Coordinates of C-alpha atoms and ligand atoms in Angstrom, one line a residue:
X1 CA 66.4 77.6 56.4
X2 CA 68.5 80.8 57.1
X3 CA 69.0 82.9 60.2
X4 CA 70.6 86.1 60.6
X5 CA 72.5 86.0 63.8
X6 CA 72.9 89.5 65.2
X7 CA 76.0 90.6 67.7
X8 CA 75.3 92.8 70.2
X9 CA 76.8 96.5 71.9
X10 CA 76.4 96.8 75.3
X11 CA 75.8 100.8 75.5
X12 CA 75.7 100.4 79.5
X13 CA 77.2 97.8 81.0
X14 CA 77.7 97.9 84.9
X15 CA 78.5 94.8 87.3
X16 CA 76.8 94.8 91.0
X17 CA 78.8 92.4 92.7
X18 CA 79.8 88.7 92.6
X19 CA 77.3 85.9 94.1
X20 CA 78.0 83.1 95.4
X21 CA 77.4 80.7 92.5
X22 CA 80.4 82.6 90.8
X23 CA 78.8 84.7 88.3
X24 CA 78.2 88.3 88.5
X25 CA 74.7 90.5 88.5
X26 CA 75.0 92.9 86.1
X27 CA 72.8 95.6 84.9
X28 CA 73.7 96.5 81.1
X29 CA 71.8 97.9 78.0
X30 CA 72.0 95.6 74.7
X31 CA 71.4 96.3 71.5
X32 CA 71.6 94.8 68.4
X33 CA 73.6 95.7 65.3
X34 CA 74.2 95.2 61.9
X35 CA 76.9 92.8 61.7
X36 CA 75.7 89.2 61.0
X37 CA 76.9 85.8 61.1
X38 CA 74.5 83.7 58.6
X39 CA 73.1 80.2 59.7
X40 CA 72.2 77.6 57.1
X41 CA 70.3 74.9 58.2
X42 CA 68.8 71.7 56.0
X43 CA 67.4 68.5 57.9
X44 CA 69.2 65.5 56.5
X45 CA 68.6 62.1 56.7
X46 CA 71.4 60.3 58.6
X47 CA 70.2 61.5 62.4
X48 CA 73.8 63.6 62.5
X49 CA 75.0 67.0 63.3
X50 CA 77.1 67.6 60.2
X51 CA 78.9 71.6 60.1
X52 CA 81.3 73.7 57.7
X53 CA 82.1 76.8 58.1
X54 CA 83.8 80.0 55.8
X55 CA 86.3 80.1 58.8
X56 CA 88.3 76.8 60.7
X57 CA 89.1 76.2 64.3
X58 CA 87.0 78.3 66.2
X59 CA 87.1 75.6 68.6
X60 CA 86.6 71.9 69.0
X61 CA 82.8 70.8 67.5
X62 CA 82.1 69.5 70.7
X63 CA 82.0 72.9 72.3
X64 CA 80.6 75.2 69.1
X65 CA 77.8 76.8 70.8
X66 CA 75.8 75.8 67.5
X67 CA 76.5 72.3 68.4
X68 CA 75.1 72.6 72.2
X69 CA 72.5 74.0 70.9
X70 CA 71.4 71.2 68.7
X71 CA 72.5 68.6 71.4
X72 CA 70.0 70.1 73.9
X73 CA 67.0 69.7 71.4
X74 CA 68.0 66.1 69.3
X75 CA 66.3 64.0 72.0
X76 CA 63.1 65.6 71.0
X77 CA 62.6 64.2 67.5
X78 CA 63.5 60.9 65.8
X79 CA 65.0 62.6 62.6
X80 CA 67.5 64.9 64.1
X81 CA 69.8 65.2 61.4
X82 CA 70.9 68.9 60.6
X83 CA 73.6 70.2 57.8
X84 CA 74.8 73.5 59.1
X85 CA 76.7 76.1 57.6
X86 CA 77.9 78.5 59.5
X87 CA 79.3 82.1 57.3
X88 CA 80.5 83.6 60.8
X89 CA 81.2 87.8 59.9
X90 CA 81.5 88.6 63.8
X91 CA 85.2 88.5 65.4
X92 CA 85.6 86.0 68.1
X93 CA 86.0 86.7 71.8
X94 CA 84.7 90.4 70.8
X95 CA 82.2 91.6 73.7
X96 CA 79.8 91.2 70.7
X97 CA 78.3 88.0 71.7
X98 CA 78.6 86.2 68.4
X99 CA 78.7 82.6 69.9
X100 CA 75.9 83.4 71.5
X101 CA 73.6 85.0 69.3
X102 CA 74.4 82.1 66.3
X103 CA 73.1 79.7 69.7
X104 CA 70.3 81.1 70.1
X105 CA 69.2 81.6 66.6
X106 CA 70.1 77.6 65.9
X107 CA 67.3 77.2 69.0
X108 CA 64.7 79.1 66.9
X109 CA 65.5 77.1 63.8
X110 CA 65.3 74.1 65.7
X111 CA 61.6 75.1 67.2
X112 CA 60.7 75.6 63.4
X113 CA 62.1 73.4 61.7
X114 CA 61.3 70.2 64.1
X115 CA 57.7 72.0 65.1
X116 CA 58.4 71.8 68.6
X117 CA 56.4 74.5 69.6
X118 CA 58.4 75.8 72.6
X119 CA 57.5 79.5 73.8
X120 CA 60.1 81.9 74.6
X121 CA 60.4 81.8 77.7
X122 CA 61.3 77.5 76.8
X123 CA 63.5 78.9 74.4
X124 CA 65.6 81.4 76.9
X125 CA 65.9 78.8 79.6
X126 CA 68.0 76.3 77.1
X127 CA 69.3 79.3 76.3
X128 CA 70.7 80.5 79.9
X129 CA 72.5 76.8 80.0
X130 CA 74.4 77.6 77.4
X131 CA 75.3 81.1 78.6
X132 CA 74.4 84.6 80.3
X133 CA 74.1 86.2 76.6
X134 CA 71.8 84.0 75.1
X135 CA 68.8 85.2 76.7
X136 CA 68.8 88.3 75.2
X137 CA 68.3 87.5 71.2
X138 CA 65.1 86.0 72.2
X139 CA 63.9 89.2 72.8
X140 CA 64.3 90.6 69.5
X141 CA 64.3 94.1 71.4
X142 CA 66.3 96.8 72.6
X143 CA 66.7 95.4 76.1
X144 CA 67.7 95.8 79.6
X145 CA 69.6 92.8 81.3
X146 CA 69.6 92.3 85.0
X147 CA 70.4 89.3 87.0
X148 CA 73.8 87.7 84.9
X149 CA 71.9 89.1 81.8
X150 CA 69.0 86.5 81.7
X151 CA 66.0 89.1 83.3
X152 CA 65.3 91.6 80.2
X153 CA 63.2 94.0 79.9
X154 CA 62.5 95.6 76.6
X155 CA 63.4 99.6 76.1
X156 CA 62.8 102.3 73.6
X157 CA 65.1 104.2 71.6
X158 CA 64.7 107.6 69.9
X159 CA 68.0 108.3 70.0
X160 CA 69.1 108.2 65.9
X161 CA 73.0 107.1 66.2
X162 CA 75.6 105.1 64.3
X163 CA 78.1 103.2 65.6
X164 CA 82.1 102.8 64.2
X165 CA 83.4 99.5 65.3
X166 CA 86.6 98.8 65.9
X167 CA 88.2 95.1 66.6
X168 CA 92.3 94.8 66.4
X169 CA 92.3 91.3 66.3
X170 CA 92.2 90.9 70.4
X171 CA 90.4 88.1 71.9
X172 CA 89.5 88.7 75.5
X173 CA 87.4 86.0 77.3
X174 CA 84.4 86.9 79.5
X175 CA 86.1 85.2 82.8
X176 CA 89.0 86.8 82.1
X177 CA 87.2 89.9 82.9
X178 CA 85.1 89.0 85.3
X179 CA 87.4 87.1 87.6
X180 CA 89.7 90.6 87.9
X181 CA 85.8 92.4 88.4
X182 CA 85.3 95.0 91.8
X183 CA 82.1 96.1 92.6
X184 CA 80.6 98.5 91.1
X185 CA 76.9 99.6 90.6
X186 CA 77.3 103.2 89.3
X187 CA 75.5 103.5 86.4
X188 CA 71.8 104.9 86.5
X189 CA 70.7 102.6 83.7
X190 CA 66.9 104.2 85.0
X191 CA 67.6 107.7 83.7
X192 CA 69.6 106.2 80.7
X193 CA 66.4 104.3 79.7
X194 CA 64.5 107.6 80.3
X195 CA 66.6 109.8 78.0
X196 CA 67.1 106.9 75.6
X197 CA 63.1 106.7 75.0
X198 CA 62.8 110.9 74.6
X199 CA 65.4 110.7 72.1
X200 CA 67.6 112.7 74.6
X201 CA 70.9 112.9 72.9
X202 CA 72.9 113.8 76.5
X203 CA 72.4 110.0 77.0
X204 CA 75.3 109.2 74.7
X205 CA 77.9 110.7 77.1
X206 CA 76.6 108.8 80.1
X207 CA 77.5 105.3 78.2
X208 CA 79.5 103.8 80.4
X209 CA 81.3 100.3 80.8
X210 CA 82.5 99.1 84.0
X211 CA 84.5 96.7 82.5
X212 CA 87.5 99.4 80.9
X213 CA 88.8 99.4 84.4
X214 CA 90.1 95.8 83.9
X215 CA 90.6 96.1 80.2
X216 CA 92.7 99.0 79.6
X217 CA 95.1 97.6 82.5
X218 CA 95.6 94.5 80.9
X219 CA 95.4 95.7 77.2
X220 CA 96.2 99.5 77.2
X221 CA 96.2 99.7 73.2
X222 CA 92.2 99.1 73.1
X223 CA 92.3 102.6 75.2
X224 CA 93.8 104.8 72.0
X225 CA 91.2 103.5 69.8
X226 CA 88.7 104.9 72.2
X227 CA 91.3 108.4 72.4
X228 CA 91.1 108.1 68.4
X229 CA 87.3 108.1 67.8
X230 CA 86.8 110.7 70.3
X231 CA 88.9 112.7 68.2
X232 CA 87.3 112.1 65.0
X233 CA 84.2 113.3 66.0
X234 CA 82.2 110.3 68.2
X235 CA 80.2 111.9 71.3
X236 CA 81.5 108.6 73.1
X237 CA 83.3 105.9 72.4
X238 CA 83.7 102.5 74.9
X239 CA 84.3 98.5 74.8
X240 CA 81.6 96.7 74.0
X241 CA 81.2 94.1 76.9
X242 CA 84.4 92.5 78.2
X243 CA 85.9 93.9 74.9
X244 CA 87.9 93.8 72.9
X245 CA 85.6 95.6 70.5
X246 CA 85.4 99.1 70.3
X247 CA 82.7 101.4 69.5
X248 CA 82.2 104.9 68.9
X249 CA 78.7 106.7 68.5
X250 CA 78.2 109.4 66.2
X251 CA 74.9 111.2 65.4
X252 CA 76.7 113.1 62.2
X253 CA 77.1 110.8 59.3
X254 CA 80.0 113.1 57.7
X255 CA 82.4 112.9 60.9
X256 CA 80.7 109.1 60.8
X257 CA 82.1 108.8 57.3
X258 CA 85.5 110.7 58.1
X259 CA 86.2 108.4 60.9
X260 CA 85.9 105.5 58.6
X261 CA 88.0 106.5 55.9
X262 CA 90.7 107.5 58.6
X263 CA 90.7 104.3 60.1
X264 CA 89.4 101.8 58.1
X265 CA 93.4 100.8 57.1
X266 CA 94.5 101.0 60.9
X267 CA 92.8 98.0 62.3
X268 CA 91.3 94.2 61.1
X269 CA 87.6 95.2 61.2
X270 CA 86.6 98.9 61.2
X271 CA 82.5 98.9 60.4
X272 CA 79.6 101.3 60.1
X273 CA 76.9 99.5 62.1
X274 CA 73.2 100.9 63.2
X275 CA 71.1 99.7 65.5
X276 CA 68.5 97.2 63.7
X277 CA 65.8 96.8 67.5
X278 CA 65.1 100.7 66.7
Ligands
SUD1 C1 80.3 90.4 79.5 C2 79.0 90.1 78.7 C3 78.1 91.4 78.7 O1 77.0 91.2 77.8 O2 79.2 89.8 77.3 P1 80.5 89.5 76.4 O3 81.4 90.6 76.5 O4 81.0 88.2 76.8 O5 79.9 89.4 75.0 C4 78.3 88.9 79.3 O6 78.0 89.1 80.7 C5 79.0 87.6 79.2 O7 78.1 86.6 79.0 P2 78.6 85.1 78.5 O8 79.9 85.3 77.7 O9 77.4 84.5 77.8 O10 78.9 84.4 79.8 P3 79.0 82.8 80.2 O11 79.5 82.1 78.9 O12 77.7 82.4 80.8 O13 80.1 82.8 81.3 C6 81.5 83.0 80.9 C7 82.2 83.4 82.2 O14 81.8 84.8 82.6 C8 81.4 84.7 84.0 N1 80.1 85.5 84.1 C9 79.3 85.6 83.1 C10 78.1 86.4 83.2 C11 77.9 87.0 84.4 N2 76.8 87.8 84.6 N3 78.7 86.9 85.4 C12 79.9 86.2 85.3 O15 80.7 86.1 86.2 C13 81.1 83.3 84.3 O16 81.4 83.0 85.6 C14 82.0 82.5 83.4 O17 83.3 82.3 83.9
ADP2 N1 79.5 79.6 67.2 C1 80.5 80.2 67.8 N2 81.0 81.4 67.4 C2 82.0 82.0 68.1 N3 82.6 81.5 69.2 C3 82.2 80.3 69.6 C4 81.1 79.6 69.0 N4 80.9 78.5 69.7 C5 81.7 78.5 70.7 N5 82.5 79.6 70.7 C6 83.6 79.9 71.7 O1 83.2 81.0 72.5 C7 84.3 82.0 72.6 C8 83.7 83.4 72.7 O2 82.6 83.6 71.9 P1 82.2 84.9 71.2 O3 80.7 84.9 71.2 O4 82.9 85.1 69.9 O5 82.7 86.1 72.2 P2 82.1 87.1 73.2 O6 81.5 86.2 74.3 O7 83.3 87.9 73.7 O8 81.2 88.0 72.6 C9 85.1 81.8 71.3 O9 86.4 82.2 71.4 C10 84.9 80.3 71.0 O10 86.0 79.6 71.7

């Protein structure tokens, strides 16, 4: 069996405040793009979780998100043995939720392939416990994420844009973010969704990311990537979650294309993405 596993943009992505359980309530736009990591998956015979990757040492087995995932479900069947190949194409510690989304596609596989015949809303709850992310690529949707990201609701996007991402190489964690995180709550995700679904194109200017703040202090290169887009021609151009992924949207696929070709040698990963949910 093979999965794609989208990443995800965040085109909106605001933080409320911090509760008392530690994490954060956020309300954030996701989307999906076209950058995929591939998930091979064959049931073998020796009840064991066996794994190769195209890249080493993402981190320890133990704590591969792939691996949780198959460790929350083996319990369920007698023949739980699972070769996995994982060709991961999404940078690490990115804001584009890679981890998460090859997670949550390993617990699909796992409801098909072992006939479990959990519903989605099964499937997004083992999903939560292995992060705030997950939830999301259950949906399968453009979607809006409340709460720390696990209450979506599905929007609609007429908007036609194209996205330029940029990754340097930077790896930022998620807590390193949110533990430096003020309150916020000034985005007005309502009207975004509003302009989004009329295909009003002053909606790409009011992408915002409440996360730069924090970012740009502690890694003040990722801002000139954002300076450089904007140049080139992208109506907008911010981090994609708690970075350090860059993205600039363009609705003109010749400055698209000319802001490739000028940066494409500048950085590790410069990409023309769309938006597959649309
Ligand atoms: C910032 C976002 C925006 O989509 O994405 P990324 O940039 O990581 O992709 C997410 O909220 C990241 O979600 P995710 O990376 O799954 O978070 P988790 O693994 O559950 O938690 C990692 C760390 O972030 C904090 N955290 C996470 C989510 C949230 N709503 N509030 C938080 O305070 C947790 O306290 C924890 O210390
Ligand atoms: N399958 C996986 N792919 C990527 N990272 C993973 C995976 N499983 C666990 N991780 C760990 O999670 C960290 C962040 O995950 P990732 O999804 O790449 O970033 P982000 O949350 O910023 O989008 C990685 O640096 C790695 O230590």
């Amino acid at each position: 069996m093979e999965r794609k596993c989208y990443a995800k943009v965040n085109l909106s992505l605001d933080s409320l405040y911090k509760r008392e359980d530690g994490y954060h309530e956020i309300d954030s736009l996701m989307t999906r793009i076209s950058l995929y990591d591939k998930l091979i998956i064959n049931k073998n015979k020796e009840k064991k979780f066996s794994y190769k990757s195209n890249i080493e040492g993402i981190c320890p087995l133990e704590e591969n998100l792939i691996y949780k995932a198959w460790a929350l479900l083996k319990d369920r069947v007698d023949d739980n043995g699972v070769d996995v190949t994982l060709i991961k194409n999404i940078p690490l510690a990115a804001g584009l939720a890679g981890g998460s989304s090859d997670a949550a596609e390993m617990i699909k596989a796992l409801n098909e392939l072992w006939d479990l015949g959990l519903s989605q809303k099964e499937m997004m709850a083992y999903g939560k416990s292995l992060g705030a992310d997950l939830p999301f690529f259950f949906i399968e949707e453009n979607a809006r994420a409340q709460g720390i990201g696990e209450i979506l609701t599905p929007f609609t996007n007429k908007l036609n844009m194209k996205l330029l991402l940029v990754n340097d190489g930077t790896e930022i964690s998620s807590a390193f973010v949110y533990k430096r995180m003020a309150d916020y709550g000034v985005i007005d995700n309502d009207r975004l969704v509003s302009k989004l679904s009329k295909g009003d194109a002053s909606a790409i200017k009011d992408f915002r990311n409440v996360m730069e703040d924090v970012i740009f202090d502690a890694f003040p290169h990722l801002k000139e990537i954002c300076g450089k887009l904007r140049e080139l021609g992208a109506e907008n151009a911010l981090v994609s979650g708690s970075g350090a992924s860059i993205f600039g949207v363009f609705t003109d696929d010749d400055l698209l294309d000319r802001a490739y070709e000028e940066m494409k040698d500048d950085y590790k990963t410069v990409l023309k993405v769309e938006l597959v949910d649309d």
